XYZ file of C-alpha atoms in Angstrom:
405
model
C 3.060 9.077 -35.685
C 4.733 7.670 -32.980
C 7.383 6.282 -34.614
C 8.144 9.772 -36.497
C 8.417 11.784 -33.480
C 11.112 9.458 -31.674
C 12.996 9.400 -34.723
C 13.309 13.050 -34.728
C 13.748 12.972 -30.735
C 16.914 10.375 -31.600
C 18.345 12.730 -34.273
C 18.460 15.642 -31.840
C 20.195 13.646 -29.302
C 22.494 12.380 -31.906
C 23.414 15.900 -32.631
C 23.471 17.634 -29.500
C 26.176 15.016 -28.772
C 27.904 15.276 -32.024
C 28.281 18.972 -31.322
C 29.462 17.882 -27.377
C 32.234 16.171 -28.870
C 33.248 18.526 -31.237
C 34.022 21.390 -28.231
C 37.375 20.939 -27.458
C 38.398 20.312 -23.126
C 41.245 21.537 -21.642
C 44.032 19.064 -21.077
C 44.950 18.148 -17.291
C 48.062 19.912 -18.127
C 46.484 23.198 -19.109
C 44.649 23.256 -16.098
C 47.277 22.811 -14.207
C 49.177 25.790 -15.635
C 46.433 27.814 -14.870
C 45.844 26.679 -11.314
C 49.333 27.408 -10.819
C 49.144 30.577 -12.068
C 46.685 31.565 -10.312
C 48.128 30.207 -7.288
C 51.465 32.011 -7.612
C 50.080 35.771 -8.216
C 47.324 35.179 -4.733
C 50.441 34.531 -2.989
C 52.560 37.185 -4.689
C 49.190 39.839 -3.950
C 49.608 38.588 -0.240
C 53.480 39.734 0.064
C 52.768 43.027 -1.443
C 50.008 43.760 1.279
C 52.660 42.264 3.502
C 54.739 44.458 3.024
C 52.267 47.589 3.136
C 50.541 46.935 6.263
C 53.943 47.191 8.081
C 53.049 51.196 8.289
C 49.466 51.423 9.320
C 48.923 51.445 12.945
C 48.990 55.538 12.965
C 45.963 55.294 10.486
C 43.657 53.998 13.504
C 42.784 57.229 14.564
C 41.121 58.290 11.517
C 38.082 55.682 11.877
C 38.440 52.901 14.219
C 35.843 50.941 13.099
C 37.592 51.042 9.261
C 40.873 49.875 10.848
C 39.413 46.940 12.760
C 37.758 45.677 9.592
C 41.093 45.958 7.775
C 43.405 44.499 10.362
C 40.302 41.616 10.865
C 40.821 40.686 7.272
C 44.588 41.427 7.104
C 44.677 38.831 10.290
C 42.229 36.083 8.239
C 44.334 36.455 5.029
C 47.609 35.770 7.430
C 45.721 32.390 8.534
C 44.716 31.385 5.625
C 48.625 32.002 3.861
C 49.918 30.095 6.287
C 47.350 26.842 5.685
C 47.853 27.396 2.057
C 51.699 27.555 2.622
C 52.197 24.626 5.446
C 49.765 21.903 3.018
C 49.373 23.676 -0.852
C 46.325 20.863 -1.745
C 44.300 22.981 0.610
C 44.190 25.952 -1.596
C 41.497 24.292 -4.051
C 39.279 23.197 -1.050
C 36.431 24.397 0.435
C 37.210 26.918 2.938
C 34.402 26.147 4.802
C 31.050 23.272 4.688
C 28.569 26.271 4.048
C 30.692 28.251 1.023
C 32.068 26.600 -2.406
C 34.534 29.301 -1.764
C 38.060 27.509 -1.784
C 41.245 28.702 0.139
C 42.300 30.452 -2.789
C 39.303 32.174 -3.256
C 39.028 33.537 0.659
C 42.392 34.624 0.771
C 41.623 36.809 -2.725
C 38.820 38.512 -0.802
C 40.095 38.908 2.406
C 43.278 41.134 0.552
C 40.562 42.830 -1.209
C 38.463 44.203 1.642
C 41.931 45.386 3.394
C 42.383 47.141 0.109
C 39.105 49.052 0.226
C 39.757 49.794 4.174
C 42.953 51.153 3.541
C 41.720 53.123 0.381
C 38.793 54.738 3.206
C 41.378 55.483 5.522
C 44.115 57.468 3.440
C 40.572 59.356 2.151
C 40.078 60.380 5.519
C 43.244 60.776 6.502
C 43.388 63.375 3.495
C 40.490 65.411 5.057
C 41.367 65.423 8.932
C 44.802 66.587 8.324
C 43.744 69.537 6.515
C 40.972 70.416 9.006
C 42.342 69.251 12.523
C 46.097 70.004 11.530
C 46.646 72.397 14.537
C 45.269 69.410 16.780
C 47.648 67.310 15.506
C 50.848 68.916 15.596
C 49.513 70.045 19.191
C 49.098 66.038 19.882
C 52.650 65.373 18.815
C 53.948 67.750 20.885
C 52.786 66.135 23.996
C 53.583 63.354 22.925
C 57.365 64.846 22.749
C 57.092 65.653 26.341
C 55.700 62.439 27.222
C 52.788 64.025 29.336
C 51.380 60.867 29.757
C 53.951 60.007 32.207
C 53.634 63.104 34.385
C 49.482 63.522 34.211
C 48.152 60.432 33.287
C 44.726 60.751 34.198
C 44.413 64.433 32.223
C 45.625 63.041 29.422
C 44.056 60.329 28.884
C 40.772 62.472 29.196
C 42.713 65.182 26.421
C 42.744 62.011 24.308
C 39.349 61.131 24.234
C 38.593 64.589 23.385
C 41.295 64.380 20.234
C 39.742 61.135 18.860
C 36.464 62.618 19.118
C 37.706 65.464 16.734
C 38.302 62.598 13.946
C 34.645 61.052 14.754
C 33.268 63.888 14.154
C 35.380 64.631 10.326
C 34.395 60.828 9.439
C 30.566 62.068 9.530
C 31.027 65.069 7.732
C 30.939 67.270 10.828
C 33.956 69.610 9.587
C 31.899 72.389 11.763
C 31.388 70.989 14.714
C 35.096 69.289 14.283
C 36.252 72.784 14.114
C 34.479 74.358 16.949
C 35.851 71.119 19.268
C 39.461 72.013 17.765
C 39.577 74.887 19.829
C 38.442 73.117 23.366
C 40.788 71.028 23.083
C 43.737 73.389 21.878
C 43.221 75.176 25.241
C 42.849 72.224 27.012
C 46.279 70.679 25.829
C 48.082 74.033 26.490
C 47.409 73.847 30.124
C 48.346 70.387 29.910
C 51.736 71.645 28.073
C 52.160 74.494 30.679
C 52.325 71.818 33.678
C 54.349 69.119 31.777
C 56.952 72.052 31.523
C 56.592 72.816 34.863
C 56.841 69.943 36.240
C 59.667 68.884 34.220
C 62.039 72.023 35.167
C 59.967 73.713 38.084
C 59.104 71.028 40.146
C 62.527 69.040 40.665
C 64.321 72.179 42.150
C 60.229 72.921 44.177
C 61.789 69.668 45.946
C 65.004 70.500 46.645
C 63.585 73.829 48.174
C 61.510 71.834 50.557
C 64.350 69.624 51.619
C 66.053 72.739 52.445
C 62.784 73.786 54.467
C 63.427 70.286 56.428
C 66.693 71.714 57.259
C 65.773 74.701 58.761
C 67.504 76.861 55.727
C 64.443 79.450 56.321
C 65.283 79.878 59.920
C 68.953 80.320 59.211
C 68.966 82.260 56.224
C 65.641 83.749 55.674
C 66.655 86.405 53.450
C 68.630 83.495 50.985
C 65.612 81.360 51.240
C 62.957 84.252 50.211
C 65.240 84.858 47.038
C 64.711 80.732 46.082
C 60.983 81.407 46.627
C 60.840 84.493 44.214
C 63.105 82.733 41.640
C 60.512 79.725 41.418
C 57.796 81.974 41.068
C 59.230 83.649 38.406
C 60.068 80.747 36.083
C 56.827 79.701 36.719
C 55.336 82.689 35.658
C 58.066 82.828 32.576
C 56.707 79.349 31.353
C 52.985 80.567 31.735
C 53.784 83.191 29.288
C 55.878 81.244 27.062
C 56.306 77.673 27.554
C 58.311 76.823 24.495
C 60.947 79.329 25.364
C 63.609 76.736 26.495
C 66.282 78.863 26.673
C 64.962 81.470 28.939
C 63.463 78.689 30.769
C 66.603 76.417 31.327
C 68.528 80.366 32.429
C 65.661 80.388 35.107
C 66.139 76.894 36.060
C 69.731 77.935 36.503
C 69.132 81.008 38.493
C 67.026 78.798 40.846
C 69.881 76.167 41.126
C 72.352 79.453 42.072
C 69.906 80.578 44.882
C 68.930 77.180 46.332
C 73.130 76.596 45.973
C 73.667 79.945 47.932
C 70.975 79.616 50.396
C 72.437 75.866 51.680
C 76.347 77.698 51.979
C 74.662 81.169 53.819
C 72.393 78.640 55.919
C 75.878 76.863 57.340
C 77.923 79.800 57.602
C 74.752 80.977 59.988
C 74.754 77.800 62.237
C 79.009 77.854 62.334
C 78.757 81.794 63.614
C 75.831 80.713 66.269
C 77.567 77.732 67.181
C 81.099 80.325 68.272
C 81.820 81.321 71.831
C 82.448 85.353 72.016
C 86.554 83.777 72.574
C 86.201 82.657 68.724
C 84.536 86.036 67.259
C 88.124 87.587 66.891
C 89.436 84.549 65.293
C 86.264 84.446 62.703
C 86.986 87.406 61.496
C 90.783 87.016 61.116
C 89.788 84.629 59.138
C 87.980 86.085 57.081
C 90.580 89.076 56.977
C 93.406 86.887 55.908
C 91.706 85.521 52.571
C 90.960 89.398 51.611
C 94.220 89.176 52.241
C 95.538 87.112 49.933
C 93.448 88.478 47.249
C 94.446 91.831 47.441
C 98.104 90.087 47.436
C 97.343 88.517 44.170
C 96.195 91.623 42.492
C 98.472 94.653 43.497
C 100.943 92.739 46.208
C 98.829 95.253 48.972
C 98.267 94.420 52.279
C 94.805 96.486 53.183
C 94.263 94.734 56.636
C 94.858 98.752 57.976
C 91.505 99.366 56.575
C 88.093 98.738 57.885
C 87.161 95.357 55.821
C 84.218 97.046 54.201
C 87.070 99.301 52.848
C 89.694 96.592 52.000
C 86.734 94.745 50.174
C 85.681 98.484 48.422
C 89.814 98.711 47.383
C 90.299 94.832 46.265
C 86.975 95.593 43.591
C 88.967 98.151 42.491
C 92.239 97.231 41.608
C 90.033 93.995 40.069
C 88.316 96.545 37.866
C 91.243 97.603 37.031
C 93.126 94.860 36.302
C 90.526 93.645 34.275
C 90.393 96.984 32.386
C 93.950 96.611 31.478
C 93.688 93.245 30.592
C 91.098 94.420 28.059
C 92.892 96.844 26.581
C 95.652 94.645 25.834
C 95.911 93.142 21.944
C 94.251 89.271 21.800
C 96.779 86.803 21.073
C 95.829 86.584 17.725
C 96.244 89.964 16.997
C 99.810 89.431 18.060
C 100.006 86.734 15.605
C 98.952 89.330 12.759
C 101.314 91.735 13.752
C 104.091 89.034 14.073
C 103.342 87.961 10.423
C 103.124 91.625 9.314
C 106.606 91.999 10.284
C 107.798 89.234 8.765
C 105.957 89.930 5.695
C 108.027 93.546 5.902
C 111.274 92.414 6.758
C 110.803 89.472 3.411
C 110.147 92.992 1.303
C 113.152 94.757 2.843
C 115.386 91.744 2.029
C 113.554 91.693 -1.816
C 114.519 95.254 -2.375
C 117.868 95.097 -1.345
C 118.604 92.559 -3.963
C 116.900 94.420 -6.535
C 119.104 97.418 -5.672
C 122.616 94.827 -5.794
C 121.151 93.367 -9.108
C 121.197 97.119 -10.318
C 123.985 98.065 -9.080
C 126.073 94.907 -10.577
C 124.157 95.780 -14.169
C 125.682 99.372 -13.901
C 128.851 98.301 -13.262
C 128.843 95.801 -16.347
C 127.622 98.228 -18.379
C 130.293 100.453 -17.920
C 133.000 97.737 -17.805
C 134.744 99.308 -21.181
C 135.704 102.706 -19.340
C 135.616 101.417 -15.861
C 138.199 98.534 -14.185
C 136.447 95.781 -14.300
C 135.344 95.157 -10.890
C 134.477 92.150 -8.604
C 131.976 92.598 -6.074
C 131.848 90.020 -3.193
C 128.565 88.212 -2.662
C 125.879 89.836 -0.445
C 126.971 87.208 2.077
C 130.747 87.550 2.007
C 133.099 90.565 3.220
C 135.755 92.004 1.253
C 138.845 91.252 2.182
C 141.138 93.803 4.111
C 144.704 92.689 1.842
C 142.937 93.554 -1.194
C 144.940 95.625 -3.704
C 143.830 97.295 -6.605
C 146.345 97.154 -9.789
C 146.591 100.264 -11.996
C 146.916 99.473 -15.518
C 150.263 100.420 -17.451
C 150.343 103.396 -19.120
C 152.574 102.956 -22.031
C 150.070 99.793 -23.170
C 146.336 101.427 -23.726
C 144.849 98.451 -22.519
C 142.790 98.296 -19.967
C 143.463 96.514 -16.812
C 141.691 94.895 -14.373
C 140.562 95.704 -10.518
C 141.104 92.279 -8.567
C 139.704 91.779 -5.153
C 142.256 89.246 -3.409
């Protein structure tokens, strides 16, 4: 009995290895096709994702916590290419004494969880920029303006407030997301409103105050009143509407014009207290002699008869109306068209009086069998005064000719 079962125990060894033996292995070389294949598409998987994560830092603000996990694996894959590059007999090793998961291996998951990060992200992406849209453009914007240089502190605080916005669309909050939207839309356009300010008001605020430290208020209070109410009123202009640059940049201007004309009224103020009452007459002779020379340019008058509020009432005048006449004159290019209009007449006058010649010499060959045959000089050419015109015989009945010598 004994016997019969290990004979049958022997015969299913024998074939259980019979059948071993008959499944064909895989030659050394056919593995190491395949290894190599494998090898060369991880590596070509890596470069792709190389070349994608070159554009992904403005994702971050969409979920943090997705970004660090992708950039965390993005940075282990990196490591573990460059192993796998720098020795290749690494890539079938271990990658580490508690995992049978080889270098290969790691790297192929690593590229796959930045993959399903990134995938998360553009999801997300999709959703705040639909619901927060007015946030971001209003983000960008100060960002333009480069707030952050000029209020650091509010900024920074604006910021937290933004990111908070994309928290709050990551948990499904569209609502709430919503209803913080708006806090923070009115709490960037102040911040907007003094970035514009303090880009165009403040600089020329400055120069006003260095005037100040030059007593241009005590000279020329009146000048220095007009800066005051100028700065006030761009202000206001940029309260109302701070991304009208043009109007803003003509205010800036006006400002520059006052704070200009307040400096020049400020020294003529200190030269006039600085005169004796010897210099008064020669001040004002002064001053006479350059209306002087104006009125000279314009109408070759000499108005210094006049009181000077009268010469300066005359010399507006006679500007007005030089400038009237000036006006009414025709722009040089209107004397062009009329220049070409008369040459374009004088070419049709000179066209129809060669018509009329070409006529005229037709007739004349038409009618060359009853008339003398005639020879008319060119259009250029005069006829000559010795010329003498034959009569044909009259005992012959032919016809003679006319010959201009």
């Amino acid at each position: 009995m004994k016997r019969t079962g290990l004979s049958a125990l022997m015969v299913f060894f024998a074939v259980l290895l019979g059948a071993c033996s008959s499944t064909p292995e895989m030659s050394e070389s056919d593995t190491a096709i395949s290894e190599q294949g494998e090898f060369q598409r991880v590596l070509s998987a890596y470069r792709h994702w190389q070349q994608s994560m070159q554009h992904t830092s403005e994702l971050a603000i969409y979920s943090p916590d997705a970004y660090q996990l992708m950039i965390t694996s993005w940075e282990n894959a990196e490591k573990i290419y460059q192993e796998i590059t720098a020795t290749p007999s690494t890539a079938y090793k271990s990658y580490s004494l508690f995992s049978s998961t080889t270098y290969l291996q790691q790297i192929q998951l690593e590229l796959n969880q930045v993959e399903v990060s990134l995938n998360q992200l553009k999801q997300l992406q999709k959703v705040a920029d639909d619901v927060l849209s007015p946030a971001i453009t209003q983000m960008q914007y100060l960002d333009s303006l480069d707030a952050r240089q000029y209020y650091r502190s509010e900024y920074t605080r604006l910021h937290r407030l933004y990111a908070s916005l994309f928290t709050l669309v990551e948990d499904d909050e569209l609502s709430d997301a919503r209803e913080e939207q708006d806090e923070f839309l009115s709490r960037s356009h102040s911040l907007e409103v003094k970035t514009i300010k303090k880009i165009y008001i403040a600089p020329l605020e400055a120069m006003m105050i260095e005037l100040r430290r030059q007593d241009v208020n005590d000279y020329a209070p009146n000048s220095y009143a007009q800066i005051e109410q100028r700065i006030e009123a761009g202000k206001a202009l940029i309260e109302r509407t701070p991304r009208d640059f043009d109007a803003i940049q003509q205010a800036a201007s006006a400002v520059q014009f006052e704070l200009a004309h307040a400096q020049h009224i400020s020294l003529e103020v200190q030269r006039l207290r600085d005169l004796s009452k010897d210099d008064y007459e020669s001040y004002i002779l002064d001053f006479e002699n350059k209306l002087l020379r104006i009125s000279k340019a314009l109408k070759e008058e000499d108005l210094r008869d006049q009181p000077i509020q009268e010469q300066a009432r005359l010399i507006i005048d006679g500007a007005i109306n030089v400038r009237e006449a000036t006006a009414s004159k025709p722009p040089a290019d209107e004397v062009l068209k009329d220049k070409d209009k008369y040459i374009r007449d004088l070419n049709a006058l000179v066209m129809s009086q060669q018509r009329q010649i070409s006529l005229l010499q037709s007739k004349l060959s038409a009618s060359k069998e009853t008339l003398p045959s005639v020879s008319l000089p060119a259009p250029s050419e005069a006829p000559d005064s010795n010329a003498t015109l034959t009569e044909p015989p009259s005992d012959t009945g032919e016809t003679g000719s006319a010959v201009m010598q």
